[in-house]
XYZ file of C-alpha atoms in Angstrom:
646
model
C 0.000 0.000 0.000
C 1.221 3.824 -1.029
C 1.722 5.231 2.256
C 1.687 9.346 2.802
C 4.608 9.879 5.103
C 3.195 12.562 7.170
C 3.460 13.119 10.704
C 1.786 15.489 12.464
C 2.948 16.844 16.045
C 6.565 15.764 17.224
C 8.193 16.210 20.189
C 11.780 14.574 21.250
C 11.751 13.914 24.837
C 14.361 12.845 27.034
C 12.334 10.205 29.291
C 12.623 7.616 32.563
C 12.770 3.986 31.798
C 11.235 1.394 33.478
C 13.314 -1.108 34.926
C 12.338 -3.848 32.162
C 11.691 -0.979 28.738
C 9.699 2.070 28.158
C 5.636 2.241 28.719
C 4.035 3.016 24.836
C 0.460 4.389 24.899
C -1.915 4.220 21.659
C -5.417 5.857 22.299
C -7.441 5.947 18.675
C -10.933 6.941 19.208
C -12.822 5.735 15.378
C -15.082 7.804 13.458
C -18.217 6.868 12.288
C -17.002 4.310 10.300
C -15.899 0.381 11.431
C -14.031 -1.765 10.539
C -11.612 0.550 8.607
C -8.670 1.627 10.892
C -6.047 -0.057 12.006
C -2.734 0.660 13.507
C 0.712 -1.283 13.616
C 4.277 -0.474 15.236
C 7.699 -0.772 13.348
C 11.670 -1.041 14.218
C 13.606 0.977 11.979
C 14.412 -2.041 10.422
C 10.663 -2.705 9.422
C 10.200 -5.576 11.767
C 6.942 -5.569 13.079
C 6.874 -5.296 16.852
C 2.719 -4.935 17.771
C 0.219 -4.708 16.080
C -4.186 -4.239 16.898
C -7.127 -5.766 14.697
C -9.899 -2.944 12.420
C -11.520 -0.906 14.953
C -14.911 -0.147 15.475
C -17.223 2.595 15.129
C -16.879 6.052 17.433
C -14.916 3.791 20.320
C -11.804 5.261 22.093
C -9.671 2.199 22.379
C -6.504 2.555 25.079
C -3.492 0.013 24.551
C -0.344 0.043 26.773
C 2.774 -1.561 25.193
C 6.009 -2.381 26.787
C 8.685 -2.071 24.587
C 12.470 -2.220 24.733
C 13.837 1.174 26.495
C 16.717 1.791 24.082
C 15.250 0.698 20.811
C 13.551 3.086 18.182
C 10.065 2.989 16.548
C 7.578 4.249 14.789
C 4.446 3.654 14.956
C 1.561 3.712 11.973
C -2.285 3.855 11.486
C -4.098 2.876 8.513
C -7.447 3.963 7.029
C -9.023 1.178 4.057
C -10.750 3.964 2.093
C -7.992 6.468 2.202
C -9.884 9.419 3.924
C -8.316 8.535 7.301
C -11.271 9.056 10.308
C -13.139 12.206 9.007
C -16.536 10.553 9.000
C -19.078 12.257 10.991
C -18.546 15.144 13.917
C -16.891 14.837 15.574
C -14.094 13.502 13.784
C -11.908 10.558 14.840
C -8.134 11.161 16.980
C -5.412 9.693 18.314
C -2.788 10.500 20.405
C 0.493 8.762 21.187
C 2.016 8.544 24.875
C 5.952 7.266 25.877
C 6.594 6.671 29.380
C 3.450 9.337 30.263
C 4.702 12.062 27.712
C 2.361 13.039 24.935
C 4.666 12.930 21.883
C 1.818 13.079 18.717
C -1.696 13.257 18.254
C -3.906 14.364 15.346
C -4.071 17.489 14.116
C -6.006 16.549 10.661
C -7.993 13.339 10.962
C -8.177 13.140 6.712
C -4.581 11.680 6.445
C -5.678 9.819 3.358
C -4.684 5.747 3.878
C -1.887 6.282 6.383
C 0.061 8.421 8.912
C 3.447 7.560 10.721
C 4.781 8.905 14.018
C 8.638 8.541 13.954
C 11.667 8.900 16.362
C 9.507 6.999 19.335
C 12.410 5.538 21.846
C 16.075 6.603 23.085
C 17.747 4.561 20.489
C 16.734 7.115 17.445
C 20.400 8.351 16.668
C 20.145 11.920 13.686
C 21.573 10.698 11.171
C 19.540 7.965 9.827
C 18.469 6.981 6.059
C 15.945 3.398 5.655
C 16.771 2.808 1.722
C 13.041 1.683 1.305
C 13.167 0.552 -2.266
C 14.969 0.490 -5.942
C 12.589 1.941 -8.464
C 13.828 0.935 -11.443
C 12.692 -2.048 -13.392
C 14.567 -5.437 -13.199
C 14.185 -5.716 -17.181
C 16.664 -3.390 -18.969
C 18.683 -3.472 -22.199
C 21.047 -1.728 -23.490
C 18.627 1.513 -23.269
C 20.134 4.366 -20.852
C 17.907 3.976 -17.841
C 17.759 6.100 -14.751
C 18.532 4.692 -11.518
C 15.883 5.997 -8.949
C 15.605 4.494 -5.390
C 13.310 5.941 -2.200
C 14.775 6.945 1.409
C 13.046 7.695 4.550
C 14.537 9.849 6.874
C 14.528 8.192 10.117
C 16.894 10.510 12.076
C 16.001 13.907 13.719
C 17.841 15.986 11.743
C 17.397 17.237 8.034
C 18.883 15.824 5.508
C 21.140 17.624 2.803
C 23.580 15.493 1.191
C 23.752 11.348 0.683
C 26.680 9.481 -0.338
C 25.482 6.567 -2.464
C 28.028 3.616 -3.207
C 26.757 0.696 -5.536
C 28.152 -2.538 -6.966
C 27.479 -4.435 -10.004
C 27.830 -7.449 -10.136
C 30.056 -7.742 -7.444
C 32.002 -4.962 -8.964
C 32.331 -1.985 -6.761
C 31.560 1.492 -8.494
C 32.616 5.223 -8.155
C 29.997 6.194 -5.181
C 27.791 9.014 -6.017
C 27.153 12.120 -4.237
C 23.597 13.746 -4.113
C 23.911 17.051 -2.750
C 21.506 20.295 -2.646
C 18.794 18.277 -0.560
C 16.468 19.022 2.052
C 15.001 15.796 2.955
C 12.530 16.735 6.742
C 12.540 14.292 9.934
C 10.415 11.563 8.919
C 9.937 12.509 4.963
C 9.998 9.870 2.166
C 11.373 10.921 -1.185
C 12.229 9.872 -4.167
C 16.068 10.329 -5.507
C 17.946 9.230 -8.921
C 21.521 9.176 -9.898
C 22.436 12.433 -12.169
C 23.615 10.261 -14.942
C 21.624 7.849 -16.353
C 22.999 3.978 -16.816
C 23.574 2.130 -19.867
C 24.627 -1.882 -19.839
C 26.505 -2.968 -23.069
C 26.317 -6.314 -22.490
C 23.693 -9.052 -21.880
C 23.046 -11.433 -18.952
C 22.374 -11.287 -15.359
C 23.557 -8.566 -13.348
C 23.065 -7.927 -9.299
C 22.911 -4.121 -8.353
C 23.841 -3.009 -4.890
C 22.770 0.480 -3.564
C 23.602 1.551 -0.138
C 23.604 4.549 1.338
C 27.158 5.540 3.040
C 27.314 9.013 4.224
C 24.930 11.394 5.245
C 25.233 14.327 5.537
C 29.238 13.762 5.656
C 28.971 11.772 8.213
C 28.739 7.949 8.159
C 24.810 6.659 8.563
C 24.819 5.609 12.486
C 21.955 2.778 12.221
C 23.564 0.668 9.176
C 20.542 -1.972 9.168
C 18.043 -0.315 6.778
C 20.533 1.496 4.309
C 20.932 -0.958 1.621
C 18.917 -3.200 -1.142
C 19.828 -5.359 -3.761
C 17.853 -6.375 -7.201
C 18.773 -8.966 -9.827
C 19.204 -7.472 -13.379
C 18.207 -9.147 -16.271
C 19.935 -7.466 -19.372
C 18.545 -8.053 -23.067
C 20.446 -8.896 -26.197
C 19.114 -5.647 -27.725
C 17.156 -2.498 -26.837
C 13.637 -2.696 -25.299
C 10.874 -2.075 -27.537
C 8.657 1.062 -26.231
C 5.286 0.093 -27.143
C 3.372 2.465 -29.970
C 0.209 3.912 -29.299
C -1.994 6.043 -31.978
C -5.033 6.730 -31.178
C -7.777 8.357 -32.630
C -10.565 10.666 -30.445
C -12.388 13.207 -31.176
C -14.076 16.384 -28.480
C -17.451 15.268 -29.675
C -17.699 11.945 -29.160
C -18.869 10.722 -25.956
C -17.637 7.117 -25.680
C -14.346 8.483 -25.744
C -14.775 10.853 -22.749
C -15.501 7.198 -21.276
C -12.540 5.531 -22.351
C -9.816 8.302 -22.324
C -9.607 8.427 -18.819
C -9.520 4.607 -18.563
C -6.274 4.556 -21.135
C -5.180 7.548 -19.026
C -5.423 5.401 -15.778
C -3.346 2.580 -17.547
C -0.623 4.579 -19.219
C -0.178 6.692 -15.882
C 1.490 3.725 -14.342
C 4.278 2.813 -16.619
C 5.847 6.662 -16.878
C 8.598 6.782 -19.542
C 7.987 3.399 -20.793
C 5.224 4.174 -24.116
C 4.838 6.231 -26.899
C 1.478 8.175 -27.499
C 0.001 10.377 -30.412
C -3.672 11.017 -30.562
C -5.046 12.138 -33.574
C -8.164 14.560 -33.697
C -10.826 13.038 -35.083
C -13.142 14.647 -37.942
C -15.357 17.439 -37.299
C -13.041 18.034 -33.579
C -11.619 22.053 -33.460
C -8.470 20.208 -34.210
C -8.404 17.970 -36.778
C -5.173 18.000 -39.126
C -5.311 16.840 -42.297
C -2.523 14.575 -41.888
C -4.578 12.908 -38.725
C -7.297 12.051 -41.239
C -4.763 10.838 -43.298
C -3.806 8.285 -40.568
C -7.149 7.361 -40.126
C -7.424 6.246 -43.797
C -4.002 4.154 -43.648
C -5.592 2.509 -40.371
C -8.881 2.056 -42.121
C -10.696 4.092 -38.875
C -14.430 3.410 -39.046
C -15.393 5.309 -35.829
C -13.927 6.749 -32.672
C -12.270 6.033 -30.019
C -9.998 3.630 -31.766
C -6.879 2.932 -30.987
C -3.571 0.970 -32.514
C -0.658 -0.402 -30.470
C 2.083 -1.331 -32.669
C -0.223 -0.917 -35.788
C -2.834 -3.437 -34.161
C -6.316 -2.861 -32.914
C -7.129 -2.063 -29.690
C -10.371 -0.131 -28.008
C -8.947 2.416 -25.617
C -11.292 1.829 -22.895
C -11.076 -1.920 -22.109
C -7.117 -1.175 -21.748
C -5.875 -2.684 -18.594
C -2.739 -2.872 -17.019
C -2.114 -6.337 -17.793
C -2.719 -5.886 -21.201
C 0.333 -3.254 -21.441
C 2.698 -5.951 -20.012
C 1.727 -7.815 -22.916
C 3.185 -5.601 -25.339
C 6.050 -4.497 -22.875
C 9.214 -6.005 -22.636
C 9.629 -7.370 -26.492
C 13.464 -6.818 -27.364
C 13.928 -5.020 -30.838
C 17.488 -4.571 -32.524
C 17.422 -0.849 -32.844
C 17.854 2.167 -30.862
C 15.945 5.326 -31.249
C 16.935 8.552 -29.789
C 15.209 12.191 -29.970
C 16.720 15.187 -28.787
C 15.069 17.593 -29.639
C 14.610 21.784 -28.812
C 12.472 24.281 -29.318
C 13.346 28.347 -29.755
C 10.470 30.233 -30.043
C 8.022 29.575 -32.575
C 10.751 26.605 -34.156
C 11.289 22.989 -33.078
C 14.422 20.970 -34.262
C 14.905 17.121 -33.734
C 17.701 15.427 -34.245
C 17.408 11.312 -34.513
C 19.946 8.617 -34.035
C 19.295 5.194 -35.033
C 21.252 2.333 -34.294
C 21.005 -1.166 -35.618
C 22.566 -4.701 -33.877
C 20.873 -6.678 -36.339
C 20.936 -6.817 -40.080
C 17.365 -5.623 -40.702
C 15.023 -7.722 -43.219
C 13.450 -4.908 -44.680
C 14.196 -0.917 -45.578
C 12.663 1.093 -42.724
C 10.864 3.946 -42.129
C 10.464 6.574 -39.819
C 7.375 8.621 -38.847
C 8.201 11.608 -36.436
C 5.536 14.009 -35.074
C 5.028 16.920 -32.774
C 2.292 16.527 -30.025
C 0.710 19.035 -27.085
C 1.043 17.504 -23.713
C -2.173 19.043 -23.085
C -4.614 21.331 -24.957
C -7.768 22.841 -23.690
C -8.538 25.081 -26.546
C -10.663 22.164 -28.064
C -13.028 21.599 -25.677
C -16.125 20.378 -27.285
C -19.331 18.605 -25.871
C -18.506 15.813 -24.821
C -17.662 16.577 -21.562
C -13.779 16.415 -21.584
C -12.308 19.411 -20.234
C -8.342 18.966 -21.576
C -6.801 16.423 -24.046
C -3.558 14.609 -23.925
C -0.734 14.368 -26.856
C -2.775 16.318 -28.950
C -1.537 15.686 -32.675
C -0.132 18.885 -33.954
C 1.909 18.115 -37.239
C 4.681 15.414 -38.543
C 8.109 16.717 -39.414
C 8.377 13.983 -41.174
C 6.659 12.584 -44.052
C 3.076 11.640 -43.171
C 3.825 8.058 -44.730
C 7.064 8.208 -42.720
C 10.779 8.876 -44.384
C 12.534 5.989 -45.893
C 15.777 5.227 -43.627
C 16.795 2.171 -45.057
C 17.968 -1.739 -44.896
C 20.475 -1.280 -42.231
C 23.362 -3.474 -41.747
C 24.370 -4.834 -37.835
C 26.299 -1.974 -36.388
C 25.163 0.590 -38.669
C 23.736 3.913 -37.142
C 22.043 7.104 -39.144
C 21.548 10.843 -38.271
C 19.036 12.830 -39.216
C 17.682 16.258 -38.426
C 14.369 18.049 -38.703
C 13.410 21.107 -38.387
C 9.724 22.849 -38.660
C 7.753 25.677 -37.858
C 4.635 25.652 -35.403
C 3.043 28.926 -36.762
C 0.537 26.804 -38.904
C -0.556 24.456 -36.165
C -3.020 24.756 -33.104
C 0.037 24.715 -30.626
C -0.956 26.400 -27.608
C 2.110 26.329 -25.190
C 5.647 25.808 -26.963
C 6.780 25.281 -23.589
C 4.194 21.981 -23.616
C 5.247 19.912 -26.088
C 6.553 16.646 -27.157
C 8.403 14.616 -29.853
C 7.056 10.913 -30.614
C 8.657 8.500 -33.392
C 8.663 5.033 -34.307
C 10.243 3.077 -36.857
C 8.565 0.633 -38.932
C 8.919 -1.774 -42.044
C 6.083 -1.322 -44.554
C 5.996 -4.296 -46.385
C 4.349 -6.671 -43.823
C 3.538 -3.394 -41.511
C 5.483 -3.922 -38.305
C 6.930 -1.348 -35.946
C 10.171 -2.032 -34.449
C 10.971 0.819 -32.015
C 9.160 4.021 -30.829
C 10.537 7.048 -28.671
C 8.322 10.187 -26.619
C 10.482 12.717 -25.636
C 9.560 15.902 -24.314
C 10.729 19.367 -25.943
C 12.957 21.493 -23.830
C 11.888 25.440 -24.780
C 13.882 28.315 -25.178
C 11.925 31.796 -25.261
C 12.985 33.174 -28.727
C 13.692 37.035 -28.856
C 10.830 39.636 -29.623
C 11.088 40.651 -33.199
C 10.527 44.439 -32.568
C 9.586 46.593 -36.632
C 9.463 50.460 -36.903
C 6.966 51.918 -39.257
C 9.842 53.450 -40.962
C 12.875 51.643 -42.076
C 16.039 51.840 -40.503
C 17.955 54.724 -42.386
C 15.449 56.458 -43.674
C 15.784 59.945 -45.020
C 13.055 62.673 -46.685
C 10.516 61.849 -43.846
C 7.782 64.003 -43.278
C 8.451 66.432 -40.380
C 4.729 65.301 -39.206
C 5.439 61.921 -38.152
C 3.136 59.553 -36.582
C 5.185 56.434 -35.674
C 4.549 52.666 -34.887
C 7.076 50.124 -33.166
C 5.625 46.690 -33.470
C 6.813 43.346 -31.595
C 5.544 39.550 -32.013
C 5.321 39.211 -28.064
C 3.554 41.211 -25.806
C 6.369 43.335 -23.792
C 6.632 43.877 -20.148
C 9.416 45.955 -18.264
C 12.346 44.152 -17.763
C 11.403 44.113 -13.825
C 7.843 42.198 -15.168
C 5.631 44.859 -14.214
C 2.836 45.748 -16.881
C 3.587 48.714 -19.119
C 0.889 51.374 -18.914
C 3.457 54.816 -20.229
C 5.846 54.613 -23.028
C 7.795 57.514 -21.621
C 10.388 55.667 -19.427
C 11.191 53.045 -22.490
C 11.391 55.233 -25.482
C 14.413 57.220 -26.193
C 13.588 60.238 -28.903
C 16.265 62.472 -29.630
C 17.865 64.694 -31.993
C 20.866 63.732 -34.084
C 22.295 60.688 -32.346
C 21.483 58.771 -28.609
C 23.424 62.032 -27.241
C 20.976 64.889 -28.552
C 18.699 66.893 -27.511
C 15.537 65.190 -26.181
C 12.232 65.506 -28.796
C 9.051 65.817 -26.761
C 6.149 63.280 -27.494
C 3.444 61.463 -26.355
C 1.961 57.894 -27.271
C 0.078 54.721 -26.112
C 0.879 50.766 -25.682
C -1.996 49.064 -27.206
C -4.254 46.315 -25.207
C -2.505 43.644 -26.266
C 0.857 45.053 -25.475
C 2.269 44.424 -28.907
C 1.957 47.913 -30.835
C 3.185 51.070 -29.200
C 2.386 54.513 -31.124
C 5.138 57.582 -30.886
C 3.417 61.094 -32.198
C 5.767 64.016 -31.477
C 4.391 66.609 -29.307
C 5.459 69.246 -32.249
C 6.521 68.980 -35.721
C 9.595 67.711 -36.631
C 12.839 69.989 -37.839
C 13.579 69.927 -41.671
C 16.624 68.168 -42.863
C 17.420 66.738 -39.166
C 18.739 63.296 -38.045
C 16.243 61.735 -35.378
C 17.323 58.565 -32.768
C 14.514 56.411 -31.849
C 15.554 53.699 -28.909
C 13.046 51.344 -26.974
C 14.733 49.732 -24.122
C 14.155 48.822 -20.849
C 11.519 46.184 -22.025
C 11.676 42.271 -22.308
C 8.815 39.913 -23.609
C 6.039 38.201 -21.353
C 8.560 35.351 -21.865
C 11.000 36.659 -20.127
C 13.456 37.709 -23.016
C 15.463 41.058 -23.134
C 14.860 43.280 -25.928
C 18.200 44.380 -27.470
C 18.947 46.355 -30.050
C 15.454 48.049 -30.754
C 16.808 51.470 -32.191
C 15.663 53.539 -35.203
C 17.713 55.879 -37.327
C 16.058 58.950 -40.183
C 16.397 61.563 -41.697
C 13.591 64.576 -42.148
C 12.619 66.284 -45.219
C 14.508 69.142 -46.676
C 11.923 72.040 -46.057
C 13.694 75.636 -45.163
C 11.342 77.785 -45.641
C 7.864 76.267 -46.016
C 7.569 75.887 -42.601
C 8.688 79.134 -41.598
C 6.264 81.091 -43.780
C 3.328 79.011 -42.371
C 4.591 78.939 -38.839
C 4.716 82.903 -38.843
C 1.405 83.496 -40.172
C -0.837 81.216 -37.665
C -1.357 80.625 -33.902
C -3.321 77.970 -32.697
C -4.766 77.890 -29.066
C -5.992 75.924 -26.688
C -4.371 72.319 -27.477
C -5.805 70.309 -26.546
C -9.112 71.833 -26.686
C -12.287 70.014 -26.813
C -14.988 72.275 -28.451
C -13.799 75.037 -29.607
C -10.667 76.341 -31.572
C -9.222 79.361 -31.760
C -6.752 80.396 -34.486
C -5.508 83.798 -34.795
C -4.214 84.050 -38.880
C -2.162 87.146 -40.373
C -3.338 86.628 -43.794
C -6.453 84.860 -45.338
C -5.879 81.532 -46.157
C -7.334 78.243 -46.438
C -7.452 75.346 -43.401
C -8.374 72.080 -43.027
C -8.004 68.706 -40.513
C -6.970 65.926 -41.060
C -7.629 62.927 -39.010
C -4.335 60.348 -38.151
C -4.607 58.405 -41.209
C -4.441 61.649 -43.415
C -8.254 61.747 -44.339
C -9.706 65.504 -44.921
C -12.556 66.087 -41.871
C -13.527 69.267 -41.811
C -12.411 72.739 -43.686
C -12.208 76.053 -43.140
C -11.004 79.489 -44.792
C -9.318 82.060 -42.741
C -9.651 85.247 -42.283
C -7.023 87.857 -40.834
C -6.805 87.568 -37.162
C -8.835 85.646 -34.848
C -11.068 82.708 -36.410
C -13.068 80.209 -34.072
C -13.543 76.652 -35.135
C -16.362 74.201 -32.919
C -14.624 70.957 -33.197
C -16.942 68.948 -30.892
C -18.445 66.941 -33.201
C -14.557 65.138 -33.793
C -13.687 62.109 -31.846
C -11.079 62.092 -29.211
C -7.735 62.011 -30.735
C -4.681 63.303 -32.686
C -5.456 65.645 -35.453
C -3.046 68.138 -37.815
C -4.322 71.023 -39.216
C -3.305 72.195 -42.636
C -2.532 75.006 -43.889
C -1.142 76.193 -47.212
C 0.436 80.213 -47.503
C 1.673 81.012 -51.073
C 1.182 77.659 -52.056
C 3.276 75.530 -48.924
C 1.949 73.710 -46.874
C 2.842 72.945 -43.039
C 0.583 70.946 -40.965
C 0.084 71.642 -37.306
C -1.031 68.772 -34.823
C -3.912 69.253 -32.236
C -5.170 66.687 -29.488
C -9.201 66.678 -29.595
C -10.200 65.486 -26.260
C-alpha cells in the first residue's frame, strides 16, 4: 500500500525507563465508520513489533505496550478507504504517549490511507536513512535507464547530502554524491543518480545500492541502508510500445474511455509512446490525422492501434500493457530535440545490432502535452498528446535496410506557426520506426521538448535609415510578443522606455506622447510638435523584455527629415493655434487669409475652413477624441500643425 509519510505533532523527549523498557500508549478513538482503521508499530528495520485488529465505530480504544527502552520505533495507522477518520462530527483522533509524555496526536484526521509517528524511543540516533526501495525495473537493455531508489529519513535531523556507493555485479563502483537536498525528519522521497545507466552487455547482473554518508557523516543505524535487485539485461534495446489513437471532443464514448487509457498509461511513466489524432469534425483535426485514419482504415472513434494493431482504448488494462512491454527489438531510437520560439528541431539517431530484413521507415511528429482550446461537448475538459503536425513525411521517411552496427543521423526542423500549438513550452516529440511491407513497428521514442523563449522581433513603421521623412510623423514600433518591463511589471506609459532624440542617442531630447496598445504588442510615438527639416532623429526602446521573459536588445531607429527651409517658416509665422488640446472650440488667430483644413491620423480631410485675418473660431466637438493636424497652405506651402481633440 502507497503510504503518505506525514506526521503530524513531534516532540523529542528525554524520558525515565522502566526497569524492564519504556511504557508506549496508543489511544485511537474511530469515526463513524468500522471496521476501517487499524494501527501497527515498526523497528527501523521494518520488523513488526505490535500490532491491533480494524476498529470499530466512534470507540476510544486505550493500549499500553512495553517495549524495549533503548530501541527506536515508529508507529503507523491505517485507514481502508484512504480518507483517514473524518466521517461524521466529531471527527476521529489519536494521540500517542511514551513513558506518560504526549509525543503526537492528530491534528487533521483526513490523512488519506496512512500516517506515521517517527523517532519513538532513546535509540533514534540523527543521522539515519531506511533505503526503502529500488525503483527501477529489473528488465533493462542496453537503453540508458535512470537509476531511482526511495529513502526515509529516520533521524532527527534534516537531511542535505547522501553518499550513495553501488556494486554491479560484485564490482564496486565510483559512489555518487547527491547534494543540494532538504530531505525533513520523517519525509519519504524519491532520488535518482544524475547520470543515467547504460549496460553494453547481456546477462544477469546484481545491483547493490547503499547509502554511506549522510550528511558527511557515516549513517549511524547501518541496518536499513541498503537493497539489492537482480538485473536481467537483453540482447538488444527494449521495444517502447506504440500507441496512436484516434478521439475526437465530440464523441462521448471516448470521454468514457480516455480516462480509462489515461489510468493505464499513468502507471508505466517513460515506458510508451502516445500520439492522438483529432478526429473529424473536432476544433483540431489535421489533415494529416485524417490521413492516418485512412491508412488505419478508422471506421469510428475512439480507436486505438498499439504497434499498428487494434485495440479499443477503454477496455485497456494494465495487464494488457505488459503484454506488449518487454519485447526486445534490434534498434535504438533517440530524440533530442529543442524548441526556440516559434521553431522545433529534432535530431534522430538510429542504431542497428541486427541486419534488418526490410528498408525502414520513420514517422516523427510533434504533439501538445495538453490542450484545452478544443473543448467540445462531450464533456472532456483537456486532451492529452494532442496531434499537432509530422516533421516527417506523413507516410514516414525511408531510412533504409540497415546493416548490424550501422547507425544514421538525421535532423528536422519545422515551424509551429501553422498548427493549433498552444504552449511551446508543452510539447513533445514521438517517433517510431517501422517496415512497410508486412507493416510492423520495431521501435518508438516520446520525448519531451525542452523550450527556449525566442527574442521579440521588434519593426518600426519606418525603415532603418530612412531619409526625406515628413516632419509630421506619426510612428509605430511593433513586436511579435507582448512586452513587459524588464522588472515584469505591466507597461501602462511609453515615456520611461522610449528614447527620442535629436541627431544621435546624445541629442537633444524631442518631446512626445503615445500609447501601448491592449494587447501590449503595438506602441504609437506622435511628437508633441513637428519635426525639424533636414534633421537626423534617434529612436531607442529599451528597458523592455517579452512576457517570456526575453530582453529586448537592439530596438533602435535611425532617419532623416525632409529638406523644407522655408515652407515651414512662412506658415509657422502666419498662424497661432490655441488651446491644445481643446475640446470644443478652436481658436486660431491668422495674419493673412488663407485656407485650413483637418486631417484625421490616417491623413483623411474632416472638416475645412477658410481664414480670415486675425482671430477665427472653429467648434470641433463633433470630432472624436484624438490626434489631429491642421493644414494650412500660404503662397502655395503647406505645413501641418497637430492638435489633441479630447
Amino acid at each position: 500500500m502507497n503510504y503518505k509519510n506525514l506526521h503530524l505533532i513531534f516532540w523529542f523527549t528525554f524520558f525515565s525507563t522502566f526497569c524492564f523498557g519504556s511504557e508506549l500508549v496508543i489511544e485511537v478513538t474511530t469515526d463513524k465508520y468500522p471496521n476501517e482503521t487499524s494501527w501497527k508499530v515498526f523497528d527501523t528495520n521494518k520488523n513488526l513489533i505490535h500490532q491491533n485488529g480494524t476498529l470499530l465505530k466512534n470507540i476510544t480504544y486505550r493500549d499500553t505496550l512495553e517495549v524495549p527502552a533503548d530501541a527506536c520505533y515508529f508507529w503507523r495507522i491505517y485507514d481502508v478507504y484512504g480518507n483517514g477518520m473524518s466521517n461524521g462530527t466529531p471527527p476521529g483522533d489519536y494521540k500517542v504517549y511514551l513513558d506518560g509524555a504526549l509525543v503526537a496526536s492528530c491534528e487533521n484526521p483526513n490523512f488519506g490511507d496512512s500516517i506515521s509517528v517517527y523517532g519513538l524511543g532513546t535509540g533514534c540516533v540523527s543521522s539515519d536513512v531506511s533505503l526503502e526501495s529500488l525503483d527501477f525495473s529489473s528488465q533493462q537493455a542496453f537503453n540508458p535507464f535512470d537509476v531511482t531508489f526511495s529513502v526515509l529519513n529516520f533521524g532527527s535531523g534534516n537531511i542535505e547530502s547522501l553518499l550513495i556507493g553501488y556494486d554491479l555485479g560484485g564490482w564496486e563502483q565510483e559512489p555518487v554524491l547527491l547534494e543540494g537536498l532538504s530531505i525533513e525528519f520523517g519525509e519519504q522521497v524519491q532520488l535518482s543518480f544524475p547520470e543515467k545507466l547504460q549496460f553494453t552487455t547481456s546477462g544477469e547482473v546484481i545491483f547493490s545500492l547503499r547509502v554511506e554518508k549522510v550528511n558527511g557523516t557515516v549513517d549511524l543505524n547501518l541496518n536499513n541502508n541498503s537493497l539489492t535487485k537482480t538485473i536481467l539485461v537483453a540482447d538488444g534495446y527494449w521495444q517502447k510500445p506504440m500507441h496512436e489513437e484516434f478521439t475526437a471532443n465530440w464523441c462521448g464514448p471516448c470521454a468514457l474511455a480516455n480516462p480509462k487509457l489515461k489510468a493505464t498509461l499513468d502507471q508505466f511513466p517513460g515506458q510508451y509512446s502516445l500520439i492522438k489524432y483529432q478526429y473529424l469534425n473536432d476544433s483540431y483535426f489535421h489533415v494529416d490525422g485524417g490521413r492516418m485514419a485512412t491508412f488505419y482504415g478508422v471506421a469510428g472513434v475512439p480507436s486505438m492501434y498499439i504497434n499498428g494493431n487494434y485495440f479499443y482504448p477503454g477496455d485497456y488494462t494494465p495487464e494488457e500493457f505488459l503484454t506488449h512491454k518487454g519485447q526486445v527489438t534490434p534498434v535504438s531510437l533517440i530524440l533530442n530535440p529543442m524548441a526556440i520560439g516559434d521553431s522545433v528541431f529534432v535530431n534522430v539517431n538510429i542504431a542497428a545490432t541486427e541486419n534488418f530484413t526490410s528498408k525502414a521507415y520513420l514517422r516523427l511528429a510533434v504533439v501538445e502535452n495538453i490542450t484545452t482550446g478544443n473543448v467540445g461537448t462531450n464533456g472532456e475538459e483537456e486532451f492529452e498528446n494532442v496531434f499537432m503536425k509530422f516533421l516527417s513525411n506523413w507516410g514516414g521517411d525511408e531510412i533504409g535496410q540497415l546493416t548490424s552496427g550501422q547507425s544514421v543521423t538525421l535532423t528536422f526542423k519545422t515551424k509551429m506557426s501553422d498548427t493549433f500549438v498552444e504552449e511551446m513550452n508543452d510539447l513533445s516529440v514521438v517517433g517510431y520506426l517501422f517496415y512497410k511491407n508486412a507493416y510492423e513497428v520495431l521501435q518508438s521514442e516520446m520525448v519531451a521538448v525542452p523550450y527556449t523563449p525566442a527574442a521579440p522581433v521588434i519593426s518600426f513603421s519606418i525603415a532603418n535609415g530612412s531619409v526625406d521623412i515628413d516632419t509630421v510623423l506619426n510612428l509605430t514600433i511593433e513586436s511579435d510578443k507582448p512586452l513587459i518591463h524588464s522588472n515584469g511589471t505591466e507597461i501602462t506609459d511609453i515615456q520611461p522606455v522610449i528614447s527620442f532624440k535629436e541627431n544621435n542617442g546624445e541629442g537633444i531630447d524631442v518631446a512626445f506622447t503615445g500609447s501601448i496598445s491592449n494587447t501590449k504588442k503595438t506602441i504609437t510615438i506622435t511628437p508633441v510638435s513637428n519635426l525639424k527639416p533636414n534633421t537626423e532623429y534617434f529612436i531607442q526602446l529599451s528597458g523592455v523584455k517579452s512576457d517570456e521573459g526575453i530582453e529586448v536588445s537592439d530596438a533602435t531607429l535611425s532617419f532623416t527629415t525632409k529638406n523644407t527651409v522655408g515652407i515651414t517658416n512662412i506658415a509657422q509665422n502666419n498662424l497661432q493655434i490655441f488651446p491644445n488640446p481643446a475640446n470644443n472650440l478652436l481658436t486660431l488667430n491668422s495674419l493673412c487669409s488663407t485656407e485650413a483644413t483637418i486631417l484625421d491620423a490616417a491623413g483623411k480631410t474632416v472638416m475645412a475652413k477658410a481664414l480670415e485675418v486675425g482671430f477665427n473660431s472653429w467648434e470641433i466637438s463633433n470630432l472624436k477624441a484624438g490626434v489631429y493636424f491642421i493644414k494650412v497652405t500660404v503662397e502655395n506651402q503647406s505645413t501641418f500643425y497637430k492638435i489633441i481633440k479630447y
